[in-house]
Amino acid sequence: MSKYQNKTTVQSRVSLQRNQYRILDASTRNRRLRQMLESLERDNFHEDPHANLVMHKKAPKFEDKNNKFGLSSGSTGRRYNLPRSRLLSLNALIEEDSKNPAPNYLSLNARSLGDKPPTANCAPNPHIPNIQTPVDAKLALFKDIRPAAEHHYLVIPKEHVPNVKYLNKNNIPLLEEMKSFALNYFSTNINNYDVNKLSIEKLPKRSFGVQLFGLLCLIGFVTFYLFLMGDLIHPICFKLGLPTNRSDLASLPYKCTNSNFPLQVTNNRSLTKRLPNCIIVGARKCGTRALLEFLDIHPQIRKVTDELHFFDDERKYNLGLDWYLEQMPLSLESDVVIEKTPAYFVTEYVPERIYAMNGSIKIILIVRDPVTRLISDYAQLASNRKAKKARNIESFEELIMLANGKINSNHKAIRISLYAIYFSRWIKIHVVDGDQFVYDPLSELQKIEDFLGLPSHINRDNFTYNTTKGFYCIRTEDNGQRCLNKNKGRKHPDIHPLVIQKLRRFYDPYNKYFYKLVGRKFAWPG
Ligand SMILES: Nc1ncnc2c1ncn2[C@@H]1O[C@H](COP(=O)(O)OS(=O)(=O)O)[C@@H](OP(=O)(O)O)[C@H]1O
């Protein structure tokens, strides 16, 4: 073979390889694109800004044998666990439901919270550190055992203030006293301190203060932290522990009053972390966030802000109920603690896990017109993909329809709107009309107060209509409004009427069956 021929052969081999590479590259690119879209889709299912719960670093490891709550970590495969991959035709669904009576969770190792509420650890610490200072009749001042600065002291009132959330303007004299007590100590004992570094915080659980006053079993004393040399500076009013919706703090110190708060709780010593006695399980994109925020107006409702995904996410569930409990807000025994995670409604093994935790837990489901829900889901997906600069955003039709023009009943978003197939797994469930909730939140909220056995509290004055957003928002104390963020109430894409019609036909029988199961009609077009 001549040198020239040899060179040509090598060249053609190179170009062949290049061609092969090109082919390979294209498929790799496709694969990557697909993976990217899939991961975007996964992301999309955690879109609520409150869904990004950071896992606690010190979360206890969960092992079945050590599980003091007696939960099993897996599904027992009961009949009410409809396999996720199987979409029953309506007739098959009705037949299956009629063959099986309502699920009975009594055989689960259920425990009621009322029996023995799990409490946070309030035992006195045997290693009480050196108290450095005067302890006057009303207040105590001592050095923090884990100082965040060279001089880091705490002032704690002996009077019981369960939590910063319970402060109101009546407590201003106490706060003033705490402040001057601290300043007095510093001016006589320490040089060179900076009064701007005085702050109020919720006392962290298991901190020295809690341990020291552990006999009183109080978590969340109001404490003054003096960070004399540290960087931790924030305004004097309540950085921690006060949900923003309840804050009307502006920058004014001590302006922590909110008429919704119970003013007198000083005799109630049972403020502690409790597992939820109510869960909003779904459905996704039906108004779960607005529902939670609006319910939180009630003084006896304590919400968990983040979507915890405890029961549907194996990683979280394996951390055990100790971890779950840790995420709960402080509450009184008479309070209702509510968590919301919309993925619970459609995840087959979740009901069993929830009822194993608490057999008498109250469940809330909010639903809306299935087609609008589906479009809302798509609007979110498209917006997330756009935000992540995805090159290929499928159209709504591409996602929900098969090439033969049929509805793609395996598409997750399509299935979430098939409320009837998930509904019968739940007991003690109250259903909220999400479409009605947009126009008249109060009537739906009042029904929930009733369902939860709470005194009626939420009223018309708690809301104000935001014409720009087209939604009700919470009226704040200064007559302003607090609305949900812009992820709620996105513009929906225009969908061809024929596609809408097809979807309506697809959902109609399932909707009718759902009405029957719930015992209530919804005004969803058929
Ligand atoms: N008061 C108020 N303010 C804002 N938004 C409201 C309100 N009430 C109900 N909704 C509807 O809530 C829809 C979002 O539902 P979710 O909060 O369940 O979404 S998520 O699953 O948590 O992502 C959201 O859906 P889209 O309009 O499709 O974005 C809203 O229609």
Coordinates of N, CA and C in Angstrom, one line a residue, residues 6 23 36 46 77 113 131 136 147 187 292 301 369 415 441 452 494-495 519 524 526:
N6 N -2.2 4.8 2.1 CA -2.2 4.5 3.5 C -2.8 5.8 4.2
I23 N -22.4 10.7 15.4 CA -23.6 10.0 15.7 C -23.7 9.8 17.2
M36 N -31.7 15.6 31.6 CA -31.9 16.9 32.2 C -33.4 17.2 32.4
H46 N -41.0 19.4 43.5 CA -40.6 20.0 44.8 C -40.6 21.5 44.7
G77 N -48.2 -3.9 51.9 CA -48.8 -4.4 50.7 C -50.3 -4.7 50.9
L113 N -51.7 10.4 69.7 CA -50.9 11.4 70.4 C -51.4 11.7 71.8
I131 N -22.4 29.3 86.9 CA -23.1 30.6 86.8 C -22.3 31.7 87.2
D136 N -31.0 37.8 90.1 CA -31.9 38.6 90.8 C -33.3 38.0 91.0
P147 N -20.4 29.8 73.7 CA -20.4 31.2 73.3 C -20.2 31.5 71.8
S187 N -22.0 47.1 81.9 CA -21.3 48.3 82.2 C -20.5 48.2 83.4
L292 N -52.9 26.3 54.0 CA -52.1 26.2 55.2 C -51.9 27.6 55.8
I301 N -53.8 27.0 65.8 CA -53.2 26.2 64.7 C -51.7 26.5 64.6
D369 N -60.8 21.6 39.9 CA -61.1 21.1 38.6 C -59.8 20.3 38.1
R415 N -52.3 11.7 36.1 CA -52.8 10.8 37.2 C -53.1 11.5 38.5
P441 N -62.6 32.0 50.4 CA -61.8 31.1 51.3 C -62.5 30.9 52.7
L452 N -61.9 20.3 62.6 CA -60.8 20.2 63.6 C -61.2 20.3 65.0
D494 N -52.6 28.9 26.9 CA -53.8 28.7 26.2 C -53.8 27.3 25.6
I495 N -54.8 26.5 25.9 CA -54.8 25.1 25.4 C -56.0 25.0 24.4
G519 N -69.2 12.2 48.6 CA -70.6 12.6 49.1 C -70.8 14.1 48.8
W524 N -67.3 20.8 38.4 CA -66.3 20.6 37.3 C -66.9 20.3 36.0
G526 N -68.1 18.7 32.7 CA -67.9 17.3 32.3 C -67.7 17.2 30.8

